[in-house]
Amino acid sequence: MIYLDSAATSLLKPACVRQAVIAAMSTAASPGRGSHPAAERAAEICYDCRETLARLFNVKNPENIVFTTNATHGLNIAINTQIKAGRRVLISGWEHNAVTRPLHALGAETLVADTPLFDTEAFLDCFARKLKQADSAVLCHVSNVFGCVLPLEECAALCRESGKPLTIDASQSAGALDIDFEALGADFIAMPGHKGLMGPQGTGVLICKNSAEPLMYGGTGSNSRSSEMPDFLPDRLEAGTHNVPGIAGLAASAAFLLKLGLPEVRRREAALMETFCCELQGADGVTLFRGEPQAAVLSMLPHGADVNLVGEKLGKAGIAVRAGLHCAPLAHSTAGTLVTGTVRFSFSSLLSPAEAAKAARITKAVVSSCV
């Protein structure tokens, strides 16, 4: 199988991730739940992961890095902390349901910066105008459907200047694009461990500027006499037993990325997508959504063919992709593909150029058989 669905989950992972998970399962218990070696080893693993992530994202205090189960979990904590019913929240036209559904559930009023794909100037202008009417902003860094990179630094600066809180969804950028938490000044940045960070499923990270309101209440291994959750991070947001094997794998993958360097990750991913697109040139009846700046996420619209049928046939031919609306109907509505959906290809830096070229040739054949 040639795996081109890393925007959903990074099935391709460094060998060190698997090794770290297995080692933790046989040596580590739960942090803060004892003074024996297995508990102490778990505490070491968790702190090592926080420190490594702090270096990767320029976070001064590793204790402001909170472990979550995924990006959705982190986004829900951030949104429920900052936003109340009736408040006006500015979002982009490319947001995932992990943002739009919590906002809907809270009864927030959303203002949408829904400008054309890859038009950075128009987006910034729209964001600046609508931010004046908003109480806060929630913004994805990269669209999970089209890979368009939003002008995060500029938008963060606008939020800082206006004193409006900002939550960032880094689901498609963490592990590939530079994210400087201290420079951005965002209140929260949420990310999954299992996508660009190449950690295990069931891991996620929420970087917090200040404290937050917990979604879950329970044991933390600290302040056990109190009926209240601790008032300090990370304990306030980490009720219950940690996923220590997952955190060990995430620490290993974050260290791998630090050593490789994010510019090299980005270079590899861009080269793979370019190889794929060049090989796909000449394919009849397809639209590729390409532009600048774009991360390693590419959507294709086959003309006259059902995207789900194309995705199914690609899967049977050994090419793993995702077809449909990708849990982001707002993004498809903004791009004009809500009725059809798209076929999405997303590239891992661990893929080979030969695999990318072969996948494009098979895609050509599959599309031809469907139209």
XYZ file of C-alpha atoms in Angstrom:
371
model
C 0.000 0.000 0.000
C 1.134 3.548 -0.820
C -0.095 5.707 2.033
C -1.349 9.161 1.033
C -3.658 9.884 3.955
C -1.290 11.494 6.458
C -3.669 14.440 6.934
C -5.896 11.960 8.774
C -3.245 9.883 10.552
C 0.467 9.388 9.965
C 0.603 5.647 9.438
C 4.233 6.110 8.371
C 6.225 6.696 11.550
C 9.911 6.593 12.506
C 11.009 3.255 13.967
C 11.920 5.024 17.218
C 8.229 5.686 17.891
C 7.308 2.012 17.963
C 10.356 1.209 20.078
C 9.497 3.895 22.617
C 5.888 2.723 22.920
C 6.903 -0.880 23.502
C 9.558 0.074 26.052
C 7.106 2.241 27.997
C 4.520 -0.528 28.113
C 6.967 -2.748 29.985
C 8.704 -0.178 32.203
C 6.355 2.728 32.979
C 3.246 2.945 35.151
C 1.452 6.243 35.913
C 3.101 9.580 36.796
C 2.269 10.933 40.232
C 0.815 7.617 41.381
C 3.629 6.292 43.517
C 7.314 6.641 44.287
C 8.359 3.277 42.902
C 10.594 3.028 39.797
C 7.753 2.363 37.348
C 5.867 5.493 38.437
C 9.043 7.556 38.407
C 9.854 6.306 34.907
C 6.378 7.404 33.742
C 6.947 10.862 35.212
C 10.299 11.086 33.418
C 8.699 10.126 30.097
C 5.974 12.751 30.443
C 8.355 15.524 31.407
C 10.814 14.571 28.673
C 7.990 14.829 26.142
C 6.925 18.256 27.428
C 10.518 19.509 27.264
C 11.046 18.213 23.730
C 7.790 19.758 22.520
C 8.727 23.013 24.248
C 11.910 23.149 22.186
C 10.029 22.315 19.001
C 7.419 25.059 19.481
C 9.417 27.610 21.537
C 7.398 27.336 24.743
C 9.245 28.854 27.711
C 7.555 26.737 30.378
C 7.135 23.018 29.537
C 4.363 22.798 32.148
C 2.188 24.937 29.865
C 2.112 21.952 27.507
C -0.942 19.828 28.306
C -1.481 16.301 27.018
C -4.831 15.633 25.373
C -6.272 12.674 23.481
C -6.271 14.555 20.143
C -6.584 18.062 18.697
C -10.378 18.011 19.049
C -10.016 17.494 22.793
C -7.639 20.452 23.050
C -9.820 22.696 20.909
C -12.829 21.926 23.086
C -10.886 22.912 26.208
C -9.747 26.170 24.590
C -13.139 27.068 23.130
C -15.043 26.249 26.307
C -12.597 28.361 28.304
C -12.720 31.448 26.104
C -16.145 31.552 24.512
C -19.612 31.922 25.968
C -23.063 31.840 24.376
C -23.793 34.868 22.241
C -20.165 35.898 21.870
C -18.909 36.750 18.392
C -16.094 34.525 17.179
C -14.118 35.082 13.987
C -13.110 31.941 12.099
C -11.747 31.250 8.639
C -13.742 29.700 5.836
C -11.529 26.593 6.101
C -12.301 25.374 9.604
C -12.820 21.747 10.598
C -15.860 20.459 12.495
C -13.582 20.272 15.546
C -13.925 24.067 15.627
C -17.375 24.714 14.194
C -19.285 22.107 16.212
C -18.100 23.253 19.667
C -18.892 26.845 18.691
C -22.371 25.799 17.559
C -22.932 23.816 20.758
C -22.028 26.857 22.850
C -24.387 29.119 20.927
C -21.609 31.407 19.749
C -22.136 33.719 16.794
C -19.545 33.024 14.100
C -18.123 35.559 11.687
C -16.438 33.871 8.735
C -13.478 35.128 6.713
C -14.465 33.171 3.611
C -12.171 34.453 0.867
C -10.985 32.524 -2.233
C -8.390 29.763 -1.999
C -4.733 30.848 -1.826
C -5.583 34.566 -1.809
C -3.552 35.661 1.193
C -4.053 39.382 0.649
C -7.837 39.064 0.448
C -7.899 36.855 3.526
C -5.863 39.277 5.611
C -8.039 42.187 4.559
C -11.220 40.270 5.418
C -9.804 38.984 8.713
C -8.756 42.491 9.790
C -12.169 43.971 8.963
C -14.207 41.256 10.680
C -11.939 41.068 13.719
C -13.192 44.545 14.681
C -16.671 43.040 15.133
C -15.503 39.921 16.991
C -14.763 39.154 20.628
C -12.174 36.476 19.821
C -10.797 34.369 16.976
C -10.274 30.668 16.298
C -8.098 29.960 13.282
C -6.683 26.923 11.540
C -3.096 27.252 10.331
C -3.582 24.960 7.319
C -6.773 23.702 5.666
C -7.143 19.962 6.119
C -8.898 19.776 2.721
C -6.911 22.034 0.408
C -3.604 22.550 2.214
C -3.791 26.339 1.927
C -1.565 27.961 4.547
C -3.231 30.898 6.247
C -1.163 33.982 7.236
C -0.950 32.965 10.868
C 1.736 35.393 12.006
C -0.100 38.396 10.556
C -3.449 37.301 11.988
C -1.874 36.709 15.396
C -0.369 40.199 15.291
C -3.798 41.678 14.537
C -5.267 39.803 17.513
C -2.477 40.980 19.811
C -2.880 44.597 18.707
C -6.634 44.524 19.273
C -6.482 42.510 22.500
C -8.650 39.741 21.054
C -7.948 36.179 22.299
C -6.728 33.725 19.639
C -6.945 29.947 19.545
C -4.975 28.168 16.807
C -5.780 24.789 15.290
C -2.384 23.455 14.194
C -3.670 20.023 13.188
C -2.168 20.164 9.689
C 0.916 22.244 10.416
C 2.453 20.894 13.626
C 5.489 18.855 12.666
C 5.837 20.418 9.220
C 5.691 24.225 9.519
C 7.448 26.432 12.044
C 5.237 27.426 14.968
C 6.701 29.845 17.501
C 4.333 29.970 20.462
C 6.045 32.831 22.259
C 6.221 34.995 19.131
C 2.608 34.343 18.142
C 1.242 35.246 21.566
C -1.804 33.011 21.049
C -3.852 31.958 24.040
C -4.014 28.339 22.921
C -2.522 26.141 20.208
C -4.079 22.701 19.777
C -2.573 19.871 17.757
C -2.813 16.093 17.376
C 0.137 13.870 18.127
C -0.742 11.423 15.377
C -0.506 13.564 12.216
C 2.514 15.667 11.303
C 4.125 14.985 14.665
C 4.094 11.269 13.697
C 3.267 10.072 17.198
C 0.748 7.388 18.184
C -3.010 7.767 17.883
C -4.649 8.815 21.127
C -2.144 11.613 21.751
C -2.570 15.356 21.433
C -1.161 18.607 22.761
C -2.683 21.853 23.975
C -0.219 24.694 24.517
C -1.646 27.240 26.955
C -0.553 30.810 27.580
C -2.431 30.855 30.882
C -4.697 28.466 32.724
C -7.942 27.050 31.343
C -11.195 25.462 32.430
C -11.101 21.650 32.526
C -13.508 19.498 30.567
C -12.888 16.525 32.858
C -12.584 16.333 36.632
C -10.858 13.634 38.640
C -7.579 12.366 39.956
C -4.355 14.124 39.058
C -1.920 12.699 41.596
C -1.714 16.150 43.201
C -3.800 18.145 45.740
C -5.754 14.982 46.521
C -7.434 16.454 49.639
C -9.190 19.153 47.631
C -12.537 18.652 45.888
C -11.413 21.189 43.322
C -9.141 20.554 40.390
C -5.609 21.932 40.897
C -5.229 25.565 39.864
C -1.904 24.983 38.090
C -0.905 23.500 34.756
C -0.665 20.851 33.503
C -2.528 19.093 36.343
C -5.633 21.260 36.018
C -6.369 19.826 32.559
C -5.005 16.282 32.917
C -7.546 14.343 34.968
C -7.150 10.574 35.036
C -4.430 8.200 33.951
C -2.056 9.372 31.240
C -1.500 7.497 27.991
C 2.137 6.941 28.943
C 3.042 4.603 26.045
C 1.532 7.100 23.620
C 3.369 9.991 25.265
C 6.623 8.023 25.058
C 6.054 7.543 21.331
C 5.242 11.231 20.927
C 8.445 12.199 22.739
C 10.421 9.982 20.362
C 8.772 11.417 17.247
C 9.224 15.015 18.452
C 12.919 14.325 19.065
C 13.160 12.802 15.580
C 11.664 15.956 14.055
C 13.981 18.215 16.036
C 16.982 16.308 14.733
C 15.761 16.192 11.124
C 14.617 19.823 11.170
C 11.256 21.159 10.053
C 12.708 22.876 6.947
C 13.857 19.469 5.725
C 10.443 17.965 6.465
C 8.796 20.738 4.469
C 11.285 20.347 1.594
C 10.644 16.617 1.349
C 6.879 16.979 1.473
C 6.850 19.726 -1.172
C 9.080 17.649 -3.470
C 6.817 14.615 -3.108
C 3.711 16.617 -3.953
C 5.469 18.171 -6.942
C 6.524 14.718 -8.179
C 2.940 13.503 -7.824
C 1.470 16.487 -9.678
C 4.017 16.356 -12.506
C 3.304 12.664 -13.050
C -0.429 13.384 -13.002
C -0.146 16.061 -15.702
C -2.201 15.232 -18.746
C -4.846 13.334 -16.812
C -8.192 14.034 -18.448
C -11.100 15.414 -16.506
C -9.539 16.396 -13.182
C -9.095 19.634 -11.287
C -6.201 19.899 -8.857
C -6.527 22.575 -6.186
C -3.028 24.047 -6.110
C -1.651 27.401 -5.044
C 0.772 29.209 -2.779
C 1.454 28.883 0.041
C 0.369 25.247 0.288
C 1.251 22.475 2.707
C 1.454 18.803 1.683
C -2.312 18.397 1.303
C -3.808 18.218 -2.200
C -7.444 17.911 -3.234
C -8.561 16.585 -6.616
C -11.983 16.865 -8.236
C -12.599 14.240 -10.938
C -15.095 15.552 -13.501
C -18.097 13.346 -14.053
C -17.109 10.786 -11.421
C -18.176 10.271 -7.829
C -15.297 11.095 -5.493
C -16.173 8.244 -3.146
C -16.069 5.763 -6.026
C -12.654 7.092 -7.063
C -11.422 6.844 -3.473
C -12.721 3.279 -3.169
C -11.068 2.199 -6.417
C -7.796 3.822 -5.407
C -7.921 1.903 -2.149
C -8.428 -1.379 -3.991
C -5.503 -0.446 -6.227
C -3.275 0.029 -3.174
C -3.415 3.824 -2.838
C -4.690 5.059 0.533
C -6.527 8.388 0.208
C -9.589 10.030 1.710
C -12.636 11.063 -0.317
C -15.697 13.109 0.644
C -16.051 16.189 2.841
C -13.183 15.439 5.269
C -15.141 16.611 8.348
C -14.893 20.154 6.957
C -18.108 21.125 5.161
C -17.355 24.813 5.727
C -14.110 24.491 3.741
C -15.917 22.782 0.884
C -18.651 25.404 0.958
C -16.037 28.156 0.731
C -14.280 26.440 -2.205
C -17.505 25.485 -4.011
C -17.094 21.715 -3.626
C -19.754 21.065 -0.987
C -21.970 19.120 -3.406
C -19.217 16.924 -4.816
C -16.531 16.706 -2.153
C -12.978 15.951 -3.272
C -10.383 13.198 -3.282
C -7.588 14.193 -0.909
C -3.947 13.177 -1.164
C -1.681 14.037 1.781
C 2.044 13.380 1.812
C 4.417 12.232 4.531
C 8.104 13.102 4.474
C 8.749 9.370 4.986
C 7.208 8.509 1.603
C 9.595 7.851 -1.300
C 9.578 9.795 -4.609
C 9.087 6.499 -6.460
C 5.947 5.809 -4.409
C 4.582 9.297 -5.145
C 5.142 8.835 -8.892
C 3.589 5.377 -8.907
C 0.551 6.647 -6.983
C 0.025 9.356 -9.617
C 0.154 6.839 -12.472
C -2.383 4.612 -10.742
C -4.580 7.640 -10.028
C -4.573 8.517 -13.729
C -5.740 5.013 -14.617
C -8.407 4.916 -11.911
C -9.865 8.298 -12.874
C -9.995 7.252 -16.535
C -11.921 4.107 -15.563
C -14.484 6.124 -13.587
C -15.409 8.843 -16.095
